Short mmCIF file of N, CA and C in Angstrom, two decimals:
data_model
loop_
_atom_site.label_atom_id
_atom_site.label_comp_id
_atom_site.label_asym_id
_atom_site.label_seq_id
_atom_site.Cartn_x
_atom_site.Cartn_y
_atom_site.Cartn_z
N UNK A 17 91.18 -42.15 24.74
CA UNK A 17 90.40 -41.47 26.50
C UNK A 17 91.36 -41.56 27.38
N UNK A 18 92.44 -42.12 27.37
CA UNK A 18 93.46 -41.37 28.55
C UNK A 18 94.00 -40.13 28.44
N UNK A 19 94.34 -39.86 27.67
CA UNK A 19 94.42 -38.58 26.67
C UNK A 19 93.71 -37.24 27.58
N UNK A 20 92.16 -37.80 26.91
CA UNK A 20 91.17 -37.06 27.44
C UNK A 20 90.87 -36.31 29.32
N UNK A 21 90.88 -37.59 30.37
CA UNK A 21 91.02 -38.11 31.02
C UNK A 21 92.31 -37.40 31.69
N UNK A 22 93.25 -37.28 30.99
CA UNK A 22 94.44 -36.37 32.18
C UNK A 22 94.20 -35.19 31.66
N UNK A 23 94.41 -35.06 30.94
CA UNK A 23 93.66 -33.39 30.70
C UNK A 23 92.71 -33.14 31.77
N UNK A 24 91.84 -33.41 31.57
CA UNK A 24 90.94 -33.07 32.64
C UNK A 24 91.21 -33.27 34.10
N UNK A 25 91.53 -34.18 34.33
CA UNK A 25 92.28 -34.68 35.80
C UNK A 25 92.90 -33.41 36.68
N UNK A 26 94.14 -33.35 35.89
CA UNK A 26 94.96 -32.48 35.67
C UNK A 26 94.29 -30.96 36.36
N UNK A 27 93.24 -30.75 35.37
CA UNK A 27 92.74 -29.23 35.42
C UNK A 27 92.04 -29.09 35.82
N UNK A 28 91.36 -30.35 37.08
CA UNK A 28 90.65 -30.30 37.96
C UNK A 28 91.89 -30.02 39.34
N UNK A 29 92.70 -30.95 39.49
CA UNK A 29 93.42 -30.41 40.46
C UNK A 29 94.25 -29.41 40.54
N UNK A 30 94.68 -28.49 39.12
CA UNK A 30 94.94 -27.52 39.34
C UNK A 30 93.83 -26.25 39.67
N UNK A 31 92.35 -26.55 39.85
CA UNK A 31 91.47 -25.84 40.63
C UNK A 31 91.17 -25.96 41.94
N UNK A 32 91.70 -27.67 42.30
CA UNK A 32 90.68 -27.87 43.56
C UNK A 32 91.81 -26.74 44.60
N UNK A 33 93.16 -26.32 44.57
CA UNK A 33 94.37 -25.98 45.51
C UNK A 33 94.36 -24.36 45.11
N UNK A 34 95.03 -23.60 45.98
CA UNK A 34 95.47 -22.37 45.89
C UNK A 34 96.43 -22.56 45.82
N UNK A 35 97.26 -21.14 43.97
CA UNK A 35 97.71 -21.59 43.27
C UNK A 35 99.79 -21.71 43.76
N UNK A 36 99.81 -21.34 45.09
CA UNK A 36 101.18 -22.00 45.38
C UNK A 36 101.19 -23.67 45.85
N UNK A 37 99.63 -24.46 45.19
CA UNK A 37 99.88 -25.78 45.88
C UNK A 37 100.18 -26.59 44.75
N UNK A 38 99.56 -25.97 43.64
CA UNK A 38 99.19 -26.43 42.02
C UNK A 38 99.99 -27.26 41.83
N UNK A 39 101.37 -27.16 41.43
CA UNK A 39 102.48 -27.49 40.89
C UNK A 39 102.32 -29.24 41.90
N UNK A 40 102.30 -29.09 43.09
CA UNK A 40 102.29 -30.53 43.48
C UNK A 40 101.23 -31.40 43.03
N UNK A 41 99.56 -30.54 42.61
CA UNK A 41 98.69 -31.49 42.97
C UNK A 41 98.61 -32.15 41.07
N UNK A 42 99.23 -31.66 40.45
CA UNK A 42 99.60 -31.78 38.96
C UNK A 42 100.21 -32.75 38.95
N UNK A 43 100.81 -32.84 40.35
CA UNK A 43 102.06 -33.86 39.98
C UNK A 43 101.45 -34.83 40.18
N UNK A 44 100.92 -35.03 41.06
CA UNK A 44 100.66 -36.03 41.61
C UNK A 44 99.43 -36.69 41.09
N UNK A 45 98.72 -36.19 40.28
CA UNK A 45 97.39 -36.90 39.26
C UNK A 45 98.16 -38.03 38.26
N UNK A 46 99.15 -37.85 37.61
CA UNK A 46 100.16 -38.87 36.58
C UNK A 46 99.97 -40.15 37.78
N UNK A 47 100.39 -40.32 38.88
CA UNK A 47 100.60 -41.34 39.95
C UNK A 47 99.68 -42.08 39.50
N UNK A 48 98.71 -42.36 39.55
CA UNK A 48 97.35 -43.33 39.56
C UNK A 48 97.55 -43.64 37.31
N UNK A 49 97.47 -42.87 36.63
CA UNK A 49 98.31 -43.89 35.66
C UNK A 49 99.97 -44.20 35.17
N UNK A 50 100.16 -44.26 36.56
CA UNK A 50 101.41 -45.16 36.41
C UNK A 50 101.57 -46.20 36.93
N UNK A 51 100.51 -46.56 38.36
CA UNK A 51 99.77 -47.24 38.89
C UNK A 51 99.36 -48.06 38.31
N UNK A 52 97.61 -47.82 37.39
CA UNK A 52 97.69 -47.85 36.47
C UNK A 52 98.36 -48.90 35.47
N UNK A 53 99.20 -48.42 34.31
CA UNK A 53 100.09 -49.12 34.09
C UNK A 53 101.36 -50.29 34.49
N UNK A 54 101.58 -50.31 36.07
CA UNK A 54 102.57 -51.16 36.59
C UNK A 54 101.43 -51.99 37.33
N UNK A 55 100.58 -51.94 37.95
CA UNK A 55 99.91 -52.81 37.93
C UNK A 55 98.44 -53.08 37.28
N UNK A 56 98.24 -52.74 36.27
CA UNK A 56 97.92 -52.78 35.25
C UNK A 56 97.97 -54.80 34.58
N UNK A 57 99.13 -54.49 34.15
CA UNK A 57 99.20 -55.75 33.70
C UNK A 57 98.98 -56.97 34.89
N UNK A 58 99.69 -56.88 35.55
CA UNK A 58 99.52 -58.01 36.53
C UNK A 58 97.52 -58.66 36.97
N UNK A 59 97.11 -57.36 37.16
CA UNK A 59 95.66 -57.01 37.75
C UNK A 59 94.42 -57.41 36.77
N UNK A 60 95.56 -57.39 35.55
CA UNK A 60 94.49 -57.67 34.32
C UNK A 60 94.22 -59.05 33.75
N UNK A 61 95.63 -59.55 33.88
CA UNK A 61 95.83 -61.00 33.41
C UNK A 61 95.38 -62.16 34.43
N UNK A 62 94.88 -62.29 36.02
CA UNK A 62 94.72 -62.61 36.70
C UNK A 62 93.65 -62.72 36.96
N UNK A 63 92.59 -62.63 36.46
CA UNK A 63 91.72 -62.69 36.22
C UNK A 63 91.38 -63.40 35.19
N UNK A 64 91.55 -63.07 34.24
CA UNK A 64 91.81 -63.10 32.59
C UNK A 64 91.88 -64.79 32.99
N UNK A 65 94.09 -64.96 33.63
CA UNK A 65 94.08 -66.58 33.54
C UNK A 65 92.71 -67.50 34.17
N UNK A 66 92.17 -66.61 35.46
CA UNK A 66 91.35 -67.36 36.35
C UNK A 66 89.87 -67.53 35.39
N UNK A 67 89.30 -66.59 35.37
CA UNK A 67 87.82 -66.66 34.68
C UNK A 67 87.63 -66.63 33.38
N UNK A 68 88.82 -65.92 31.77
CA UNK A 68 88.79 -65.83 31.05
C UNK A 68 88.74 -64.41 30.67
N UNK A 69 89.21 -64.67 29.22
CA UNK A 69 89.46 -62.45 28.82
C UNK A 69 88.32 -61.98 29.30
N UNK A 70 87.23 -62.14 29.15
CA UNK A 70 85.89 -60.84 29.43
C UNK A 70 86.01 -60.70 31.43
N UNK A 71 86.10 -61.64 32.27
CA UNK A 71 87.20 -61.02 33.27
C UNK A 71 87.84 -59.78 33.02
N UNK A 72 88.29 -59.97 32.24
CA UNK A 72 90.12 -59.04 32.30
C UNK A 72 89.35 -57.62 31.98
N UNK A 73 87.73 -57.91 31.24
CA UNK A 73 87.53 -56.21 30.65
C UNK A 73 86.64 -55.87 31.91
N UNK A 74 86.33 -57.21 32.59
CA UNK A 74 84.34 -56.50 33.73
C UNK A 74 85.89 -55.97 34.60
N UNK A 75 86.56 -56.51 35.01
CA UNK A 75 87.17 -55.90 36.26
C UNK A 75 87.82 -54.35 36.30
N UNK A 76 87.74 -53.38 35.53
CA UNK A 76 87.57 -52.15 35.70
C UNK A 76 86.63 -51.62 35.46
N UNK A 77 85.77 -52.28 34.71
CA UNK A 77 84.41 -51.93 34.58
C UNK A 77 83.53 -51.89 35.66
N UNK A 78 83.53 -52.89 36.32
CA UNK A 78 82.66 -52.78 38.13
C UNK A 78 83.18 -51.46 38.18
N UNK A 79 84.28 -51.62 38.45
CA UNK A 79 84.72 -50.06 40.14
C UNK A 79 84.59 -48.74 38.86
N UNK A 80 84.79 -48.65 37.33
CA UNK A 80 84.01 -47.31 36.59
C UNK A 80 82.98 -46.73 37.11
N UNK A 81 82.07 -48.23 37.00
CA UNK A 81 80.23 -47.85 37.48
C UNK A 81 80.04 -47.41 38.79
N UNK A 82 80.79 -47.38 39.55
CA UNK A 82 80.39 -47.86 40.90
C UNK A 82 80.88 -46.13 41.19
N UNK A 83 81.92 -45.68 40.49
CA UNK A 83 82.80 -44.19 40.84
C UNK A 83 81.40 -43.13 40.05
N UNK A 84 81.17 -44.10 38.66
CA UNK A 84 79.76 -42.70 37.89
C UNK A 84 78.84 -42.68 38.52
N UNK A 85 78.29 -43.56 39.86
CA UNK A 85 77.18 -43.79 40.31
C UNK A 85 77.76 -42.55 41.43
N UNK A 86 78.70 -43.07 42.47
CA UNK A 86 79.26 -42.36 43.97
C UNK A 86 79.61 -41.19 43.60
N UNK A 87 80.13 -40.53 42.48
CA UNK A 87 80.89 -39.69 42.32
C UNK A 87 81.04 -38.27 42.76
N UNK A 88 79.67 -38.19 41.75
CA UNK A 88 78.67 -36.96 41.20
C UNK A 88 79.01 -35.69 42.38
N UNK A 89 78.43 -36.62 43.50
CA UNK A 89 78.46 -35.36 44.62
C UNK A 89 79.72 -34.89 45.49
N UNK A 90 81.01 -35.87 44.69
CA UNK A 90 82.48 -35.96 45.58
C UNK A 90 83.33 -34.59 44.58
N UNK A 91 82.96 -34.98 43.50
CA UNK A 91 83.42 -34.25 42.49
C UNK A 91 83.15 -32.30 42.43
N UNK A 92 83.83 -31.26 42.83
CA UNK A 92 83.17 -29.93 42.91
C UNK A 92 82.80 -29.83 40.90
N UNK A 93 81.98 -28.99 41.59
CA UNK A 93 81.33 -28.46 39.94
C UNK A 93 81.68 -27.25 39.30
N UNK A 94 82.91 -27.54 38.77
CA UNK A 94 84.02 -26.02 38.82
C UNK A 94 83.10 -25.61 37.80
N UNK A 95 82.88 -24.19 37.51
CA UNK A 95 82.10 -23.27 36.67
C UNK A 95 83.05 -24.00 34.77
N UNK A 96 82.65 -24.12 33.81
CA UNK A 96 83.30 -24.00 32.32
C UNK A 96 83.40 -22.52 32.01
N UNK A 97 84.40 -22.43 30.77
CA UNK A 97 84.31 -21.03 30.52
C UNK A 97 83.23 -20.18 30.35
N UNK A 98 83.23 -18.98 30.18
CA UNK A 98 82.07 -18.11 30.00
C UNK A 98 82.28 -17.58 28.83
N UNK A 99 81.03 -18.08 28.70
CA UNK A 99 80.87 -17.27 26.53
C UNK A 99 81.62 -15.99 26.31
N UNK A 100 82.44 -15.66 25.31
CA UNK A 100 83.55 -14.94 24.84
C UNK A 100 84.97 -15.58 25.68
N UNK A 101 84.99 -16.48 26.83
CA UNK A 101 86.58 -16.52 26.81
C UNK A 101 87.50 -17.49 26.24
N UNK A 102 86.77 -17.83 25.88
CA UNK A 102 87.48 -18.87 24.91
C UNK A 102 88.39 -19.17 24.08
N UNK A 103 89.66 -19.30 24.12
CA UNK A 103 90.74 -18.78 23.56
C UNK A 103 90.98 -20.31 22.47
N UNK A 104 91.27 -20.18 20.72
CA UNK A 104 91.67 -20.92 20.07
C UNK A 104 93.10 -21.44 20.72
N UNK A 105 93.42 -23.01 19.94
CA UNK A 105 93.97 -23.96 20.74
C UNK A 105 95.50 -22.48 19.78
N UNK A 106 94.95 -22.71 18.84
CA UNK A 106 96.62 -22.34 18.24
C UNK A 106 97.08 -20.63 18.61
N UNK A 107 96.66 -20.02 19.18
CA UNK A 107 96.35 -19.25 19.97
C UNK A 107 97.49 -19.71 21.33
N UNK A 108 96.11 -20.34 22.05
CA UNK A 108 96.62 -20.07 23.11
C UNK A 108 98.62 -21.59 23.00
N UNK A 109 98.81 -22.07 21.90
CA UNK A 109 100.29 -22.77 21.87
C UNK A 109 101.16 -22.07 21.03
N UNK A 110 100.53 -20.42 19.74
CA UNK A 110 101.38 -20.13 20.43
C UNK A 110 101.94 -18.49 21.14
N UNK A 111 101.88 -18.72 22.61
CA UNK A 111 102.38 -18.78 23.97
C UNK A 111 103.99 -18.35 24.04
N UNK A 112 104.28 -17.86 24.28
CA UNK A 112 106.26 -17.43 24.98
C UNK A 112 105.59 -18.82 25.65
N UNK A 113 106.98 -19.96 25.28
CA UNK A 113 106.81 -20.87 26.23
C UNK A 113 106.64 -22.04 25.84
N UNK A 114 105.41 -21.69 24.91
CA UNK A 114 103.77 -22.94 25.22
C UNK A 114 104.79 -24.28 24.72
N UNK A 115 105.48 -23.80 23.60
CA UNK A 115 105.91 -24.89 22.49
C UNK A 115 107.52 -26.28 23.15
N UNK A 116 108.23 -24.99 24.47
CA UNK A 116 108.96 -25.99 25.19
C UNK A 116 108.68 -26.92 26.57
N UNK A 117 107.45 -26.21 26.63
CA UNK A 117 106.17 -26.88 27.46
C UNK A 117 106.64 -28.26 27.10
N UNK A 118 105.72 -28.10 25.83
CA UNK A 118 105.37 -29.78 25.42
C UNK A 118 106.60 -30.33 24.34
N UNK A 119 107.56 -29.09 24.30
CA UNK A 119 108.43 -30.56 23.71
C UNK A 119 109.09 -31.16 24.49
N UNK A 120 109.09 -30.80 26.38
CA UNK A 120 109.48 -31.13 27.54
C UNK A 120 108.82 -32.37 27.34
N UNK A 121 107.50 -32.43 27.81
CA UNK A 121 106.54 -33.11 28.06
C UNK A 121 106.44 -34.43 27.19
N UNK A 122 106.16 -34.01 26.15
CA UNK A 122 106.56 -34.77 24.61
C UNK A 122 107.74 -36.41 25.05
N UNK A 123 108.91 -35.23 25.51
CA UNK A 123 109.98 -36.14 25.29
C UNK A 123 109.99 -36.80 26.54
N UNK A 124 109.85 -36.25 27.37
CA UNK A 124 109.14 -36.66 29.11
C UNK A 124 108.58 -38.46 29.09
N UNK A 125 107.64 -37.88 28.18
CA UNK A 125 106.55 -39.07 27.74
C UNK A 125 106.68 -39.93 26.95
N UNK A 126 107.85 -39.47 26.20
CA UNK A 126 108.53 -40.29 25.00
C UNK A 126 108.75 -41.16 25.49
N UNK A 127 110.21 -41.02 26.55
CA UNK A 127 110.66 -41.47 27.74
C UNK A 127 110.45 -42.63 28.43
N UNK A 128 109.49 -42.30 28.83
CA UNK A 128 108.29 -42.55 29.69
C UNK A 128 108.04 -43.69 29.46
N UNK A 129 107.01 -44.45 28.00
CA UNK A 129 106.31 -44.99 27.41
C UNK A 129 107.67 -46.10 26.26
N UNK A 130 108.72 -45.27 26.14
CA UNK A 130 109.54 -46.64 26.01
C UNK A 130 110.21 -47.13 26.69
N UNK A 131 109.99 -47.02 28.16
CA UNK A 131 110.58 -48.67 28.78
C UNK A 131 108.99 -49.34 28.62
N UNK A 132 108.37 -48.93 28.89
CA UNK A 132 106.53 -49.55 28.79
C UNK A 132 106.86 -50.70 27.68
N UNK A 133 107.07 -49.73 26.35
CA UNK A 133 107.06 -50.76 25.84
C UNK A 133 108.48 -51.82 25.60
N UNK A 134 109.51 -51.53 26.09
CA UNK A 134 110.99 -52.49 25.76
C UNK A 134 111.33 -53.07 27.06
N UNK A 135 110.47 -52.62 28.29
CA UNK A 135 111.24 -53.43 29.52
C UNK A 135 111.37 -54.98 29.25
N UNK A 136 110.37 -55.57 28.86
CA UNK A 136 110.80 -56.99 28.24
C UNK A 136 111.10 -57.69 27.39
N UNK A 137 111.53 -56.93 26.49
CA UNK A 137 112.70 -57.07 25.82
C UNK A 137 113.91 -57.04 26.13
N UNK A 138 114.31 -55.83 27.47
CA UNK A 138 115.45 -55.33 27.80
C UNK A 138 115.87 -56.75 28.55
N UNK A 139 114.81 -57.16 29.80
CA UNK A 139 114.69 -58.50 30.79
C UNK A 139 115.47 -59.20 30.34
N UNK A 140 114.41 -59.38 28.83
CA UNK A 140 114.88 -60.64 27.51
C UNK A 140 116.46 -60.99 28.12
N UNK A 141 116.84 -59.62 27.11
CA UNK A 141 118.07 -59.18 26.34
C UNK A 141 119.26 -59.31 27.34
N UNK A 142 118.92 -59.23 29.43
CA UNK A 142 119.82 -59.20 29.98
C UNK A 142 120.05 -60.24 30.60
N UNK A 143 119.19 -61.47 29.85
CA UNK A 143 119.48 -62.57 30.45
C UNK A 143 118.50 -61.79 32.26
N UNK A 144 117.62 -61.59 32.13
CA UNK A 144 117.40 -61.18 33.61
C UNK A 144 116.39 -62.51 33.74
N UNK A 145 114.81 -62.16 32.72
CA UNK A 145 113.82 -62.74 32.61
C UNK A 145 112.76 -62.36 33.63
N UNK A 146 113.01 -61.66 34.23
CA UNK A 146 111.56 -61.30 35.25
C UNK A 146 111.37 -59.90 35.08
N UNK A 147 110.52 -60.08 34.15
CA UNK A 147 109.44 -58.79 33.79
C UNK A 147 108.93 -57.88 34.56
N UNK A 148 107.92 -58.83 35.45
CA UNK A 148 106.77 -58.36 36.72
C UNK A 148 107.46 -57.48 36.94
N UNK A 149 109.18 -58.10 37.36
CA UNK A 149 110.28 -57.29 38.56
C UNK A 149 110.48 -56.42 38.32
N UNK A 150 110.86 -56.07 36.98
CA UNK A 150 111.32 -54.76 35.81
C UNK A 150 110.46 -53.82 36.00
N UNK A 151 109.08 -54.06 35.63
CA UNK A 151 107.83 -53.25 35.56
C UNK A 151 107.33 -52.98 36.85
N UNK A 152 107.38 -53.90 38.32
CA UNK A 152 107.20 -52.86 38.87
C UNK A 152 107.92 -52.48 39.73
N UNK A 153 109.36 -52.48 39.70
CA UNK A 153 110.72 -51.16 40.31
C UNK A 153 110.11 -50.33 39.50
N UNK A 154 110.59 -49.81 37.96
CA UNK A 154 109.59 -49.09 36.97
C UNK A 154 108.79 -48.41 37.56
N UNK A 155 107.38 -48.74 37.83
CA UNK A 155 106.39 -47.89 38.50
C UNK A 155 106.72 -47.81 39.73
N UNK A 156 107.08 -48.36 40.80
CA UNK A 156 107.50 -48.34 42.56
C UNK A 156 108.20 -46.60 42.07
N UNK A 157 109.84 -46.83 41.81
CA UNK A 157 110.45 -45.90 40.48
C UNK A 157 109.91 -44.81 40.52
N UNK A 158 108.74 -44.77 39.85
CA UNK A 158 107.91 -43.73 38.89
C UNK A 158 107.04 -43.11 40.09
N UNK A 159 106.52 -43.58 41.00
CA UNK A 159 105.64 -43.13 41.69
C UNK A 159 106.17 -42.17 42.79
N UNK A 160 107.69 -43.00 43.28
CA UNK A 160 108.68 -42.22 43.70
C UNK A 160 108.80 -41.01 43.19
N UNK A 161 109.32 -41.37 42.17
CA UNK A 161 109.48 -39.64 41.52
C UNK A 161 108.37 -38.50 41.15
N UNK A 162 106.87 -39.15 41.01
CA UNK A 162 105.83 -38.48 41.15
C UNK A 162 106.37 -37.42 42.29
N UNK A 163 106.48 -38.05 43.37
CA UNK A 163 106.42 -37.60 45.13
C UNK A 163 107.23 -36.42 45.66
N UNK A 164 108.50 -37.15 44.85
CA UNK A 164 109.36 -36.14 45.24
C UNK A 164 109.47 -34.35 43.86
N UNK A 165 108.89 -34.66 42.90
CA UNK A 165 108.86 -34.30 42.50
C UNK A 165 107.58 -32.67 42.74
N UNK A 166 106.78 -33.49 43.13
CA UNK A 166 105.33 -32.70 44.27
C UNK A 166 105.43 -32.22 45.14
N UNK A 167 107.02 -32.83 46.14
CA UNK A 167 107.87 -31.58 47.04
C UNK A 167 108.12 -30.43 46.34
N UNK A 168 109.09 -30.88 45.31
CA UNK A 168 110.39 -29.57 45.01
C UNK A 168 109.30 -29.04 43.40
N UNK A 169 108.50 -29.83 43.19
CA UNK A 169 108.21 -28.84 41.80
C UNK A 169 107.44 -27.20 41.91
N UNK A 170 106.76 -27.12 43.32
CA UNK A 170 105.95 -25.79 43.72
C UNK A 170 107.54 -24.17 43.69
N UNK A 171 108.38 -25.39 44.59
CA UNK A 171 109.07 -24.60 44.97
C UNK A 171 110.47 -24.69 44.02
N UNK A 172 111.23 -24.74 43.35
CA UNK A 172 112.10 -25.17 42.02
C UNK A 172 111.74 -25.67 40.88
N UNK A 173 110.35 -25.29 39.70
CA UNK A 173 110.56 -25.91 38.85
C UNK A 173 110.99 -26.02 38.09
N UNK A 174 112.13 -24.87 37.68
CA UNK A 174 112.74 -25.28 36.83
C UNK A 174 113.89 -25.88 36.58
N UNK A 175 114.74 -26.26 38.01
CA UNK A 175 115.56 -27.25 39.11
C UNK A 175 115.06 -28.66 38.63
N UNK A 176 113.66 -28.69 38.68
CA UNK A 176 112.86 -30.21 38.82
C UNK A 176 112.96 -30.91 37.12
N UNK A 177 112.40 -29.53 36.55
CA UNK A 177 112.13 -30.08 35.15
C UNK A 177 113.80 -29.94 34.15
N UNK A 178 115.06 -29.28 34.40
CA UNK A 178 116.02 -29.81 34.64
C UNK A 178 116.63 -30.87 34.70
N UNK A 179 116.42 -31.58 36.46
CA UNK A 179 116.42 -32.91 36.83
C UNK A 179 115.52 -33.79 36.25
N UNK A 180 114.44 -33.83 35.69
CA UNK A 180 113.88 -35.31 35.28
C UNK A 180 114.42 -35.39 33.28
N UNK A 181 114.66 -34.20 32.87
CA UNK A 181 115.29 -34.11 31.70
C UNK A 181 116.77 -35.04 32.16
N UNK A 182 117.54 -34.62 32.65
CA UNK A 182 119.10 -35.21 33.42
C UNK A 182 119.04 -36.82 33.46
N UNK A 183 117.90 -36.81 34.23
CA UNK A 183 117.65 -38.64 34.45
C UNK A 183 116.74 -39.50 33.75
N UNK A 184 116.24 -38.45 33.08
CA UNK A 184 115.77 -39.25 31.26
C UNK A 184 117.08 -39.47 30.42
N UNK A 185 117.88 -38.40 30.23
CA UNK A 185 118.75 -39.06 29.20
C UNK A 185 120.21 -39.39 29.37
N UNK A 186 119.94 -39.98 31.05
CA UNK A 186 120.79 -41.19 31.48
C UNK A 186 120.63 -42.15 31.70
N UNK A 187 119.38 -42.64 31.77
CA UNK A 187 119.17 -43.90 31.86
C UNK A 187 118.09 -43.96 30.15
N UNK A 188 118.09 -43.74 29.16
CA UNK A 188 118.30 -43.65 28.40
C UNK A 188 119.25 -44.25 28.06
N UNK A 189 120.61 -42.90 27.62
CA UNK A 189 121.70 -43.57 27.02
C UNK A 189 122.08 -45.00 27.95
N UNK A 190 122.36 -45.23 29.01
CA UNK A 190 122.71 -46.05 29.65
C UNK A 190 121.72 -47.21 29.24
N UNK A 191 120.82 -47.31 29.24
CA UNK A 191 120.01 -48.84 28.22
C UNK A 191 120.50 -48.79 26.93
N UNK A 192 120.30 -47.51 26.85
CA UNK A 192 121.23 -48.22 24.53
C UNK A 192 122.98 -48.49 25.04
N UNK A 193 123.57 -48.53 25.94
CA UNK A 193 124.88 -48.91 25.46
C UNK A 193 125.03 -50.11 26.96
N UNK A 194 124.60 -50.03 27.62
CA UNK A 194 124.20 -51.40 28.28
C UNK A 194 122.98 -52.11 29.24
N UNK A 195 122.66 -52.05 28.14
CA UNK A 195 121.44 -53.13 28.30
C UNK A 195 121.52 -54.34 28.01
N UNK A 196 122.45 -54.55 28.10
CA UNK A 196 122.52 -56.41 28.30
C UNK A 196 123.21 -56.56 29.69
N UNK A 197 122.99 -55.82 30.81
CA UNK A 197 123.57 -55.93 32.53
C UNK A 197 122.34 -56.07 32.65
N UNK A 198 121.83 -56.55 33.78
CA UNK A 198 120.42 -56.98 34.49
C UNK A 198 120.48 -55.75 35.16
N UNK A 199 121.59 -55.22 35.94
CA UNK A 199 121.61 -54.67 37.23
C UNK A 199 122.20 -53.04 36.57
N UNK A 200 122.60 -52.54 35.51
CA UNK A 200 121.46 -51.59 34.13
C UNK A 200 120.29 -51.58 33.98
N UNK A 201 120.17 -52.30 33.89
CA UNK A 201 118.18 -52.45 33.72
C UNK A 201 117.65 -51.98 34.97
N UNK A 202 117.79 -52.62 35.76
CA UNK A 202 116.81 -52.12 37.09
C UNK A 202 117.60 -51.18 37.40
N UNK A 203 118.29 -50.66 37.37
CA UNK A 203 119.47 -49.07 38.10
C UNK A 203 118.19 -47.54 37.30
N UNK A 204 118.46 -48.01 35.32
CA UNK A 204 117.74 -47.24 34.21
C UNK A 204 116.44 -46.97 34.50
N UNK A 205 116.22 -48.16 35.20
CA UNK A 205 114.56 -48.41 35.22
C UNK A 205 114.25 -47.37 36.17
N UNK A 206 114.80 -47.26 37.44
CA UNK A 206 114.36 -46.80 38.35
C UNK A 206 114.22 -45.34 38.52
N UNK A 207 115.97 -44.51 37.28
CA UNK A 207 115.87 -43.68 37.01
C UNK A 207 114.57 -42.34 36.61
#
């Protein structure tokens, strides 16, 4: 479900703004995913601890229902593809540069998810024991990164992309070599 929503929302963001601002719009959309991941753990466990596990599932369901009811009038009704405009997925994947873009996307997302997966074990390994703080720093740094990317991407697309890859490589190498140090852990998750 997350992949479908992410792809759809990025498409909406790209269609809602003029071409010169599309990169910024597309950069902002994943901020919600980051906020949901970094805030979802504490937000989900609080109602579960207080009211039981059913409350943890009801907590996101209630705003979802409210959005379904109220969003119909606020979301632009963009037209879909016209008959005959459909391009098969394999032909899209064969376009020049698409393979590179997909490889970069996969690399950045794997790095991002590795941090979510191993944040708690790395905090314990470093003797830091504050997994919530590590995830908070990671989430806050990701939101700041999205903001910086949104400012730079429309003007300096290639340099922004290369910078993101360099930061990912730096963070992963630092964590691989020095994960036992709490300061390195916090700096690496902030990258």
